[in-house]
CSV table of C-alpha atoms (C1' of nucleotides) in Angstrom, one decimal:
chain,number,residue,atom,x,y,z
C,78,UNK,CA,1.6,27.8,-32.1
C,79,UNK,CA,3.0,26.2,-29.3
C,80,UNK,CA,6.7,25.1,-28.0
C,81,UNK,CA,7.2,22.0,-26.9
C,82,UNK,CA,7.7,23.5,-23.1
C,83,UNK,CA,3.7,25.2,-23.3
C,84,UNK,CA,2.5,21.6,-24.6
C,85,UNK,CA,3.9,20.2,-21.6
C,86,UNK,CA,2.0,22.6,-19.2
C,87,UNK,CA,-0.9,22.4,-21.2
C,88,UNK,CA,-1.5,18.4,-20.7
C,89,UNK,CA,0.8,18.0,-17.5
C,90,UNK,CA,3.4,16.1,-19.5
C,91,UNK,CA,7.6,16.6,-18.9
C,92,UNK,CA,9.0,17.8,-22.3
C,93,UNK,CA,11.1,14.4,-22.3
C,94,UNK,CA,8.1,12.6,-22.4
C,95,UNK,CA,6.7,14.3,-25.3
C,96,UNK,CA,9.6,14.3,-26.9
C,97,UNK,CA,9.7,10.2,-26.2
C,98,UNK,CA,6.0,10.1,-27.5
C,99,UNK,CA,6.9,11.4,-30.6
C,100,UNK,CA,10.0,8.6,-30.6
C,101,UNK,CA,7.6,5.5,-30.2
C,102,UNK,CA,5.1,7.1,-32.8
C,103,UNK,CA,2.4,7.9,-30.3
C,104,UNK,CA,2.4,11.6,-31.1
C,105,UNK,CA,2.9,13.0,-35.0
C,106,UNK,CA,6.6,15.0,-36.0
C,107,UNK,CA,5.2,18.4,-35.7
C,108,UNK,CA,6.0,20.8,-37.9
C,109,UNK,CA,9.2,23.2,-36.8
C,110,UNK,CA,10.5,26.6,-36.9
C,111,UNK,CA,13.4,27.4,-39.4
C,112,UNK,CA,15.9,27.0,-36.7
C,113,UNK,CA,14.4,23.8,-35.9
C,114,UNK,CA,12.1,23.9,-32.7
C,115,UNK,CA,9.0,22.3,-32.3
C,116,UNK,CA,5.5,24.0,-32.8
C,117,UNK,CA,2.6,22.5,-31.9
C,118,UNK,CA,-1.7,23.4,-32.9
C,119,UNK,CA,-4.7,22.6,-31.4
C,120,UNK,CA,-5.1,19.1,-32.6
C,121,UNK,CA,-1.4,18.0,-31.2
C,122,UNK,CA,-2.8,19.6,-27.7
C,123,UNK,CA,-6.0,17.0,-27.5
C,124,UNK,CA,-3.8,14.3,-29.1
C,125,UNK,CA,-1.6,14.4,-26.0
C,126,UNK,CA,-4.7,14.9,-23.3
C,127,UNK,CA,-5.8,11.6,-24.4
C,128,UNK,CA,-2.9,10.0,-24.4
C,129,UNK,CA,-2.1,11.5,-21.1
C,130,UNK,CA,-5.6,10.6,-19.7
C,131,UNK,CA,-5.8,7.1,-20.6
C,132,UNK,CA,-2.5,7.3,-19.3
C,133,UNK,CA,-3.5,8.0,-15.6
C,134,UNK,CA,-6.4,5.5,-16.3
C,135,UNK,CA,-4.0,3.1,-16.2
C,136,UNK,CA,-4.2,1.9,-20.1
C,137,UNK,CA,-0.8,0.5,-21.4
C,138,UNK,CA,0.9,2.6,-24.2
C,139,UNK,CA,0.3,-0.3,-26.6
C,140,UNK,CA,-3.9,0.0,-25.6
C,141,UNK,CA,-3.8,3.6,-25.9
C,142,UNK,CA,-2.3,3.3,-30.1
C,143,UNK,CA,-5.3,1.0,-30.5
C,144,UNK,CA,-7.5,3.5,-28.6
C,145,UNK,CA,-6.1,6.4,-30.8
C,146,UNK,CA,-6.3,4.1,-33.7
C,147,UNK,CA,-10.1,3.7,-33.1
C,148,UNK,CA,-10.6,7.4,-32.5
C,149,UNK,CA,-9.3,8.1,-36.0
C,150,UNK,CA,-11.8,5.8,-37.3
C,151,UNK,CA,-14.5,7.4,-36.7
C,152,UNK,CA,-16.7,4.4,-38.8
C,153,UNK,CA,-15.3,1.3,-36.6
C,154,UNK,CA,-17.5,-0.4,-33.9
C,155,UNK,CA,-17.4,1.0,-30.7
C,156,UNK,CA,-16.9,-2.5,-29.3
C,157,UNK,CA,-13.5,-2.6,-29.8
C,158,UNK,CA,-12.9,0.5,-27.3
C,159,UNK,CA,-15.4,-0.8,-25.0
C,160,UNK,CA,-13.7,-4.4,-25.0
C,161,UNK,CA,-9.9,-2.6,-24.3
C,162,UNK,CA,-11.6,-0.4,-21.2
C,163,UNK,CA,-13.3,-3.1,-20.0
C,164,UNK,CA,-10.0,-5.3,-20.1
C,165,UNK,CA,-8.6,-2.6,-18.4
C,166,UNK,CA,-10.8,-2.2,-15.6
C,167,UNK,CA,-10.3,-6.4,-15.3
C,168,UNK,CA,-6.6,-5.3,-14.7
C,169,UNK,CA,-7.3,-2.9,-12.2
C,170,UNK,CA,-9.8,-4.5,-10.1
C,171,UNK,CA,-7.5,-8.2,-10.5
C,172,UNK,CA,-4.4,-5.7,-8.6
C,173,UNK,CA,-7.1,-4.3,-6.0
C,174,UNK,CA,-7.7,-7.6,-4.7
C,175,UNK,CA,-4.0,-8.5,-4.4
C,176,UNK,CA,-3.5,-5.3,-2.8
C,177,UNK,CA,-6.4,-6.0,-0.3
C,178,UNK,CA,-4.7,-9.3,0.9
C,179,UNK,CA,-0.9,-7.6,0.9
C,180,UNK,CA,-3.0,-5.1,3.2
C,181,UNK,CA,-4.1,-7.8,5.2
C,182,UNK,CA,-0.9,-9.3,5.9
C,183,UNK,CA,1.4,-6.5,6.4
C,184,UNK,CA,-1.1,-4.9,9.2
C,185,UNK,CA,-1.1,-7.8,11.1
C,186,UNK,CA,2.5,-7.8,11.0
C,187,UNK,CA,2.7,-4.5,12.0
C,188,UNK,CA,0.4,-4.9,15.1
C,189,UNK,CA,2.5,-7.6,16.4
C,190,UNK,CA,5.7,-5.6,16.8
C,191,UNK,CA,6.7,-5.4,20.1
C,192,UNK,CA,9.4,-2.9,20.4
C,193,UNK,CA,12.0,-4.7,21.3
C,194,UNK,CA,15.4,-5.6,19.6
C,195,UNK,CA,15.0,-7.5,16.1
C,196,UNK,CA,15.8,-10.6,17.5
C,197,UNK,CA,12.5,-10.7,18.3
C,198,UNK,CA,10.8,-8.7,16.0
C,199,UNK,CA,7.6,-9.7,14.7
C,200,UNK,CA,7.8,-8.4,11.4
C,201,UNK,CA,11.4,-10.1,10.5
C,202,UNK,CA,9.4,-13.2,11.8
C,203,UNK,CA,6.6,-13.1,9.6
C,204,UNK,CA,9.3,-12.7,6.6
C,205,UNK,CA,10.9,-15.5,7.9
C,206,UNK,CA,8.0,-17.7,8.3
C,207,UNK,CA,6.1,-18.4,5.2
C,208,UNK,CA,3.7,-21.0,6.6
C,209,UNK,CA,1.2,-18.8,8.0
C,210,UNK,CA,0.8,-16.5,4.6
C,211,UNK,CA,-2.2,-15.7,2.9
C,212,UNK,CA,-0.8,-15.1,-0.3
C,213,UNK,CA,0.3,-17.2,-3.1
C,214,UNK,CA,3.2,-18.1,-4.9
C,215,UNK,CA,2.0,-15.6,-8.1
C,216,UNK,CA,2.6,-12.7,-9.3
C,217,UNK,CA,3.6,-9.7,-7.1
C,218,UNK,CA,1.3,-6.9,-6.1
C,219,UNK,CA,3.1,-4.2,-8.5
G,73,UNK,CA,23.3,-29.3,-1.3
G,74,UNK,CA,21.3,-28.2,-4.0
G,75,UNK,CA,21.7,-26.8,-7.6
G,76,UNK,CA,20.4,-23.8,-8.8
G,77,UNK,CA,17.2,-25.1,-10.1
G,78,UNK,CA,16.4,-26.8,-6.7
G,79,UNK,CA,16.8,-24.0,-4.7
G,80,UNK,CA,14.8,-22.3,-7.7
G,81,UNK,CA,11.6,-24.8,-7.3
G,82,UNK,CA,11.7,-24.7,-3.1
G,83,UNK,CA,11.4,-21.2,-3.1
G,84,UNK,CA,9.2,-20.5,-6.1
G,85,UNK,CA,12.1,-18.4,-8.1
G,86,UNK,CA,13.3,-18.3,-11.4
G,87,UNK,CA,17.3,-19.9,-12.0
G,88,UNK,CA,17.9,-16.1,-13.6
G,89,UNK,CA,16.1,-14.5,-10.6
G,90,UNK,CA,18.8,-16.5,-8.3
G,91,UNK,CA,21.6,-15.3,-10.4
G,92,UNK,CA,20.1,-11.8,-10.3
G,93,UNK,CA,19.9,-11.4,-6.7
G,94,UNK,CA,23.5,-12.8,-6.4
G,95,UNK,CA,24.7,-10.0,-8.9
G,96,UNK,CA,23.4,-7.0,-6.8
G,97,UNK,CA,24.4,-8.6,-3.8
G,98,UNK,CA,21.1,-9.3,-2.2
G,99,UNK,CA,22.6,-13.5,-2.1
G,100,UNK,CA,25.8,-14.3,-1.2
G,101,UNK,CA,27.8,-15.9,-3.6
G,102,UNK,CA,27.4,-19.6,-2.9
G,103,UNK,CA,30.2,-22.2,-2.8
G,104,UNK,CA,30.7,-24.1,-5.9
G,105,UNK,CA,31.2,-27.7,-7.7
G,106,UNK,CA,34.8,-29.0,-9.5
G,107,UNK,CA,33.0,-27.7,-12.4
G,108,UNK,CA,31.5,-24.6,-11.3
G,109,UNK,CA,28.2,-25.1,-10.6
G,110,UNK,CA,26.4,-23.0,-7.9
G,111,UNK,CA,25.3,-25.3,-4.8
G,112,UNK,CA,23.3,-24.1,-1.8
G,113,UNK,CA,22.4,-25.2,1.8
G,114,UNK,CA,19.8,-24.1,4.0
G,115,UNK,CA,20.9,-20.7,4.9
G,116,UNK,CA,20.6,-20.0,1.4
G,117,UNK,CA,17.3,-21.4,1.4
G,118,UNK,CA,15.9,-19.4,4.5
G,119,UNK,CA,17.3,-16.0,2.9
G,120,UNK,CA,15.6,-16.5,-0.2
G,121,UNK,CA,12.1,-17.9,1.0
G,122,UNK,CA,12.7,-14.3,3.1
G,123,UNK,CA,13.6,-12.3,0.0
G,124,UNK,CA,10.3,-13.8,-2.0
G,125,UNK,CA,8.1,-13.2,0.6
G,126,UNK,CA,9.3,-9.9,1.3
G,127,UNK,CA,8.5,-9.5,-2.7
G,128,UNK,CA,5.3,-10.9,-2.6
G,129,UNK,CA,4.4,-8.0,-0.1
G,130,UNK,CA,5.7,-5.5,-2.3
G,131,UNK,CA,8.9,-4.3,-0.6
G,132,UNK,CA,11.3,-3.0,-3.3
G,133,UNK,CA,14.6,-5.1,-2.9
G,134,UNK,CA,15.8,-1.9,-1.5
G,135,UNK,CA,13.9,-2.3,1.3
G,136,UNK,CA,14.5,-5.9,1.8
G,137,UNK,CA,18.2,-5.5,1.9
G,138,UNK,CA,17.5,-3.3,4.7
G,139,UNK,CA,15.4,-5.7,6.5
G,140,UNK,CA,17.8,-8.6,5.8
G,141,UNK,CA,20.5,-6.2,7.4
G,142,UNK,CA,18.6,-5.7,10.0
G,143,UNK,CA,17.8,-9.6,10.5
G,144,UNK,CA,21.8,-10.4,10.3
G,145,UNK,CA,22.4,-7.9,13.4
G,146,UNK,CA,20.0,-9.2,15.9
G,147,UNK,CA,20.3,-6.4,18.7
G,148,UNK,CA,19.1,-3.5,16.7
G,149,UNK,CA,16.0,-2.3,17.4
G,150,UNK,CA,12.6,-3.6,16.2
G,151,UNK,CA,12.0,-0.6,15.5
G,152,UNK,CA,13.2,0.3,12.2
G,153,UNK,CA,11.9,-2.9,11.4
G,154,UNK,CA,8.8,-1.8,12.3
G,155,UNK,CA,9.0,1.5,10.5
G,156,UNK,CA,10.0,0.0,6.7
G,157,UNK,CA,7.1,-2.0,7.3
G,158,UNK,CA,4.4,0.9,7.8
G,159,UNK,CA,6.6,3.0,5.3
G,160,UNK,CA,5.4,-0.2,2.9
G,161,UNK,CA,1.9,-0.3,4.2
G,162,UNK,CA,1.4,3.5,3.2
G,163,UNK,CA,2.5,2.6,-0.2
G,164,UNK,CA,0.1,0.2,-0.6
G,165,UNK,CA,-2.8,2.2,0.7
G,166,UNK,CA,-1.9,5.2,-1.5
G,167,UNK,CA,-2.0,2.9,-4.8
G,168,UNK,CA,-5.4,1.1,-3.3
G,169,UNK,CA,-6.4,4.5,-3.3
G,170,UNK,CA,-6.0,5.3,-6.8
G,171,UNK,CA,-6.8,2.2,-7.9
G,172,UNK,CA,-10.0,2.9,-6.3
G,173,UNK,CA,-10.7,6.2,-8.2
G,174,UNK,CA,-9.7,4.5,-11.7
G,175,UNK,CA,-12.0,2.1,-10.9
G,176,UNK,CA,-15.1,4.4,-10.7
G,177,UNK,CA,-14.2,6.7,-13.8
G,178,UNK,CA,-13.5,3.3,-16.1
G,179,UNK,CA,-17.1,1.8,-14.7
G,180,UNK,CA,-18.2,5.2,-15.9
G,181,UNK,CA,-17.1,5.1,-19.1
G,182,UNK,CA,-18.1,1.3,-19.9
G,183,UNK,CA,-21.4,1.9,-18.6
G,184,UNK,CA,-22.3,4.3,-21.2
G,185,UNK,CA,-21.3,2.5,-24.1
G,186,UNK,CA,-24.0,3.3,-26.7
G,187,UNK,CA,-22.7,0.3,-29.2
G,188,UNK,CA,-23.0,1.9,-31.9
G,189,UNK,CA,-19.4,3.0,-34.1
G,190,UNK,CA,-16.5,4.7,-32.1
G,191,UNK,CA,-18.3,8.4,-33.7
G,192,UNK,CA,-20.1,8.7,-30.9
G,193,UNK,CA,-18.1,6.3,-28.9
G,194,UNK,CA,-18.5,7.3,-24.7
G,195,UNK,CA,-15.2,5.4,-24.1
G,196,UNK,CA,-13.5,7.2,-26.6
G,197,UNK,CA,-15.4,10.6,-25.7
G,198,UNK,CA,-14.4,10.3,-22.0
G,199,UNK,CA,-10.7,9.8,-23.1
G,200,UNK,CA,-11.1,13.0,-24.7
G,201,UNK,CA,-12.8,15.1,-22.2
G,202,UNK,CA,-10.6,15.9,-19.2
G,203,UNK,CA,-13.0,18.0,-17.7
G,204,UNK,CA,-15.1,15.6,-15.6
G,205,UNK,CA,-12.3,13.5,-14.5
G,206,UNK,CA,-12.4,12.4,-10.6
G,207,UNK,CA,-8.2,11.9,-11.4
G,208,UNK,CA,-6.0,14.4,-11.3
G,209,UNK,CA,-2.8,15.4,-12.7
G,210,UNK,CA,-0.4,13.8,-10.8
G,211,UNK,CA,1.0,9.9,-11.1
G,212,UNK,CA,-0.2,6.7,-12.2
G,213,UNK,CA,-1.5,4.3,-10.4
G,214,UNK,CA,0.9,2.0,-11.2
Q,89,DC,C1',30.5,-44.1,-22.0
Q,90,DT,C1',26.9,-41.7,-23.9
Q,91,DT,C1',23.1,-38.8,-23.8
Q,92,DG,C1',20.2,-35.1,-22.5
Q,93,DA,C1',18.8,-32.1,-18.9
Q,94,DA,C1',20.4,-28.7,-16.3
Q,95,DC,C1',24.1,-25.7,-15.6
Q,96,DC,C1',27.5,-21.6,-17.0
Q,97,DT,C1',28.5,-16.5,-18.7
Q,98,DC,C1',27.3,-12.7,-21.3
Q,99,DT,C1',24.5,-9.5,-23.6
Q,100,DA,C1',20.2,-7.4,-24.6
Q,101,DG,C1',15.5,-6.5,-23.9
Q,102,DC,C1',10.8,-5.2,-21.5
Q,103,DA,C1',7.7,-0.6,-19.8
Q,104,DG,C1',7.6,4.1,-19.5
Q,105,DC,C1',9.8,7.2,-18.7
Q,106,DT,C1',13.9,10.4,-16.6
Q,107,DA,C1',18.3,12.7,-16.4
Q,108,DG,C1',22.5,14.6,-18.1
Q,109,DA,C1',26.0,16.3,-21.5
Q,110,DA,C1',27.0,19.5,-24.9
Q,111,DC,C1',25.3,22.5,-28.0
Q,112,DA,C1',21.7,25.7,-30.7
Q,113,DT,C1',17.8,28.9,-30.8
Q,114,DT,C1',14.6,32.2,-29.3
Q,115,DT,C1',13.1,36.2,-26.8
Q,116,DA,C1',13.0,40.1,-23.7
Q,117,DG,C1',15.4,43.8,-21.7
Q,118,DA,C1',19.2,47.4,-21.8
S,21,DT,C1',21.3,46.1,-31.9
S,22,DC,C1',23.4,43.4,-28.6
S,23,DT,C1',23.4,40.2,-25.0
S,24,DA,C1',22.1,37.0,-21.6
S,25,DA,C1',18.9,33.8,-19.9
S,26,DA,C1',15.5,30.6,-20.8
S,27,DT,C1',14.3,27.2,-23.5
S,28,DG,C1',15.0,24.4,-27.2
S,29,DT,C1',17.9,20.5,-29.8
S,30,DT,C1',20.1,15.4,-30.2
S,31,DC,C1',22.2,11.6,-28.2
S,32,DT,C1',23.2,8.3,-24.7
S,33,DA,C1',22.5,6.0,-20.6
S,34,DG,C1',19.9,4.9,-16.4
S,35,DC,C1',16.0,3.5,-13.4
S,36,DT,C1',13.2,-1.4,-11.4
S,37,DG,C1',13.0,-6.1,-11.3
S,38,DC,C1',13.5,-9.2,-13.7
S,39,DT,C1',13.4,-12.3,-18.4
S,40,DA,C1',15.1,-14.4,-22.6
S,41,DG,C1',18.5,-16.0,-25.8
S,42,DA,C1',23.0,-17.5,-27.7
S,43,DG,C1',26.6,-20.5,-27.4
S,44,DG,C1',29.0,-23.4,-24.6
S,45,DT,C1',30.0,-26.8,-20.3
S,46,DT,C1',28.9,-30.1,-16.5
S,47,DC,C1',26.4,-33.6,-14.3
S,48,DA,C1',23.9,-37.8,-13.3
S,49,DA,C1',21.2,-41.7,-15.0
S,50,DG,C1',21.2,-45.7,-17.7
DNA sequence: CTTGAACCTCTAGCAGCTAGAACATTTAGA
DNA sequence: TCTAAATGTTCTAGCTGCTAGAGGTTCAAG
């Protein structure tokens, strides 16, 4: 049986976090000790690896409760995980092309800079002008 | 002069966006109508075109209010200009980075979907299985 | 002068945690 | 057995960068 603390080193998770998992429903009340800590078992300790995983994957809470969901039902169609990783791997290659072009942009900004005083800075320029820009009026590189 | 929602569609900002920048200070509080409506001139304009830009590259407004401090005082150096700019460039080859590795282990994991039910689901399996992970325990590449 | 679009302020919400206050429990050593 | 430190508890509020909604006012066209 585990405290909440061990958990945490266990799956490389702040106790907070667990603690909010268990808020939002992601991770099951535990059982507790008579003075009212937290234990935790085996089961609670690969719960929170997934979660934790998917999690440095990328996957949005929401898509890891339908992951989890899934994983509970063992006798449900493997296509539904497969469809939610491969929306997720849409996600992540749709922010490495904006990345790519922010890259673009701020080097050659960079390059420009001539060392001088900001009145003639290069970079404030290219902020300034937005005529020359490669990117759109979208969504932001986050 | 223009409203709100001119200044808005010029710039390619949201009226609550405006009002948002005006309440942490990033734009000045503009002069108003009889009836207290917000109007703006060019200045305004130029500082916000600046502002969404800077956005679109991925500064935090942090960083921008530095850079617009830096554009209001025209005979300090380039320089730090120059260095929020590479501080910003790292960022965004750090998370290209990441993004990267994500990118692999997801292709892993849709590649060996067997189809059959989420029992023997590879998705599912790889969520579970830390142990051949390419990521490791630190952030998320957000 | 009326109408309807655009404006106003204020509050609360989103993701995904993180931090702090103020207090209780557990555990190891003396 | 007692005590002190480490770890646990709940609760509330904060972070970034907006976004949405309620409930009301102003403006400009016809």
């Amino acid at each position: 049986m585990l405290t909440i603390g061990s958990l945490g080193k266990k799956t490389g998770t702040k106790v907070q976090t667990v603690r909010y998992y268990e808020q939002i429903g992601l991770m099951p009340e535990p059982g507790r000790t008579e003075g009212g800590q937290r234990r935790y078992g085996d089961a609670e300790v690969d719960r929170l690896s997934f979660i934790r995983h998917a999690r440095q994957l990328g996957f949005p809470l929401e898509a890891i409760r339908e992951l989890l969901d899934l994983s509970d039902n063992p006798d449900r169609s493997c296509h539904e995980a497969d469809s939610i990783a491969r929306r997720q791997l849409k996600q992540v290659e749709l922010r490495m092309d904006r990345l790519k072009a922010l890259r673009t942009e701020l080097k050659r900004m960079i390059h420009e800079c001539s060392g001088g005083n900001t009145a003639d800075c290069k970079v404030l320029e290219v902020l300034r002008d937005h005529s020359e820009c490669l990117t759109d009026h979208d969504e932001i590189g986050a």
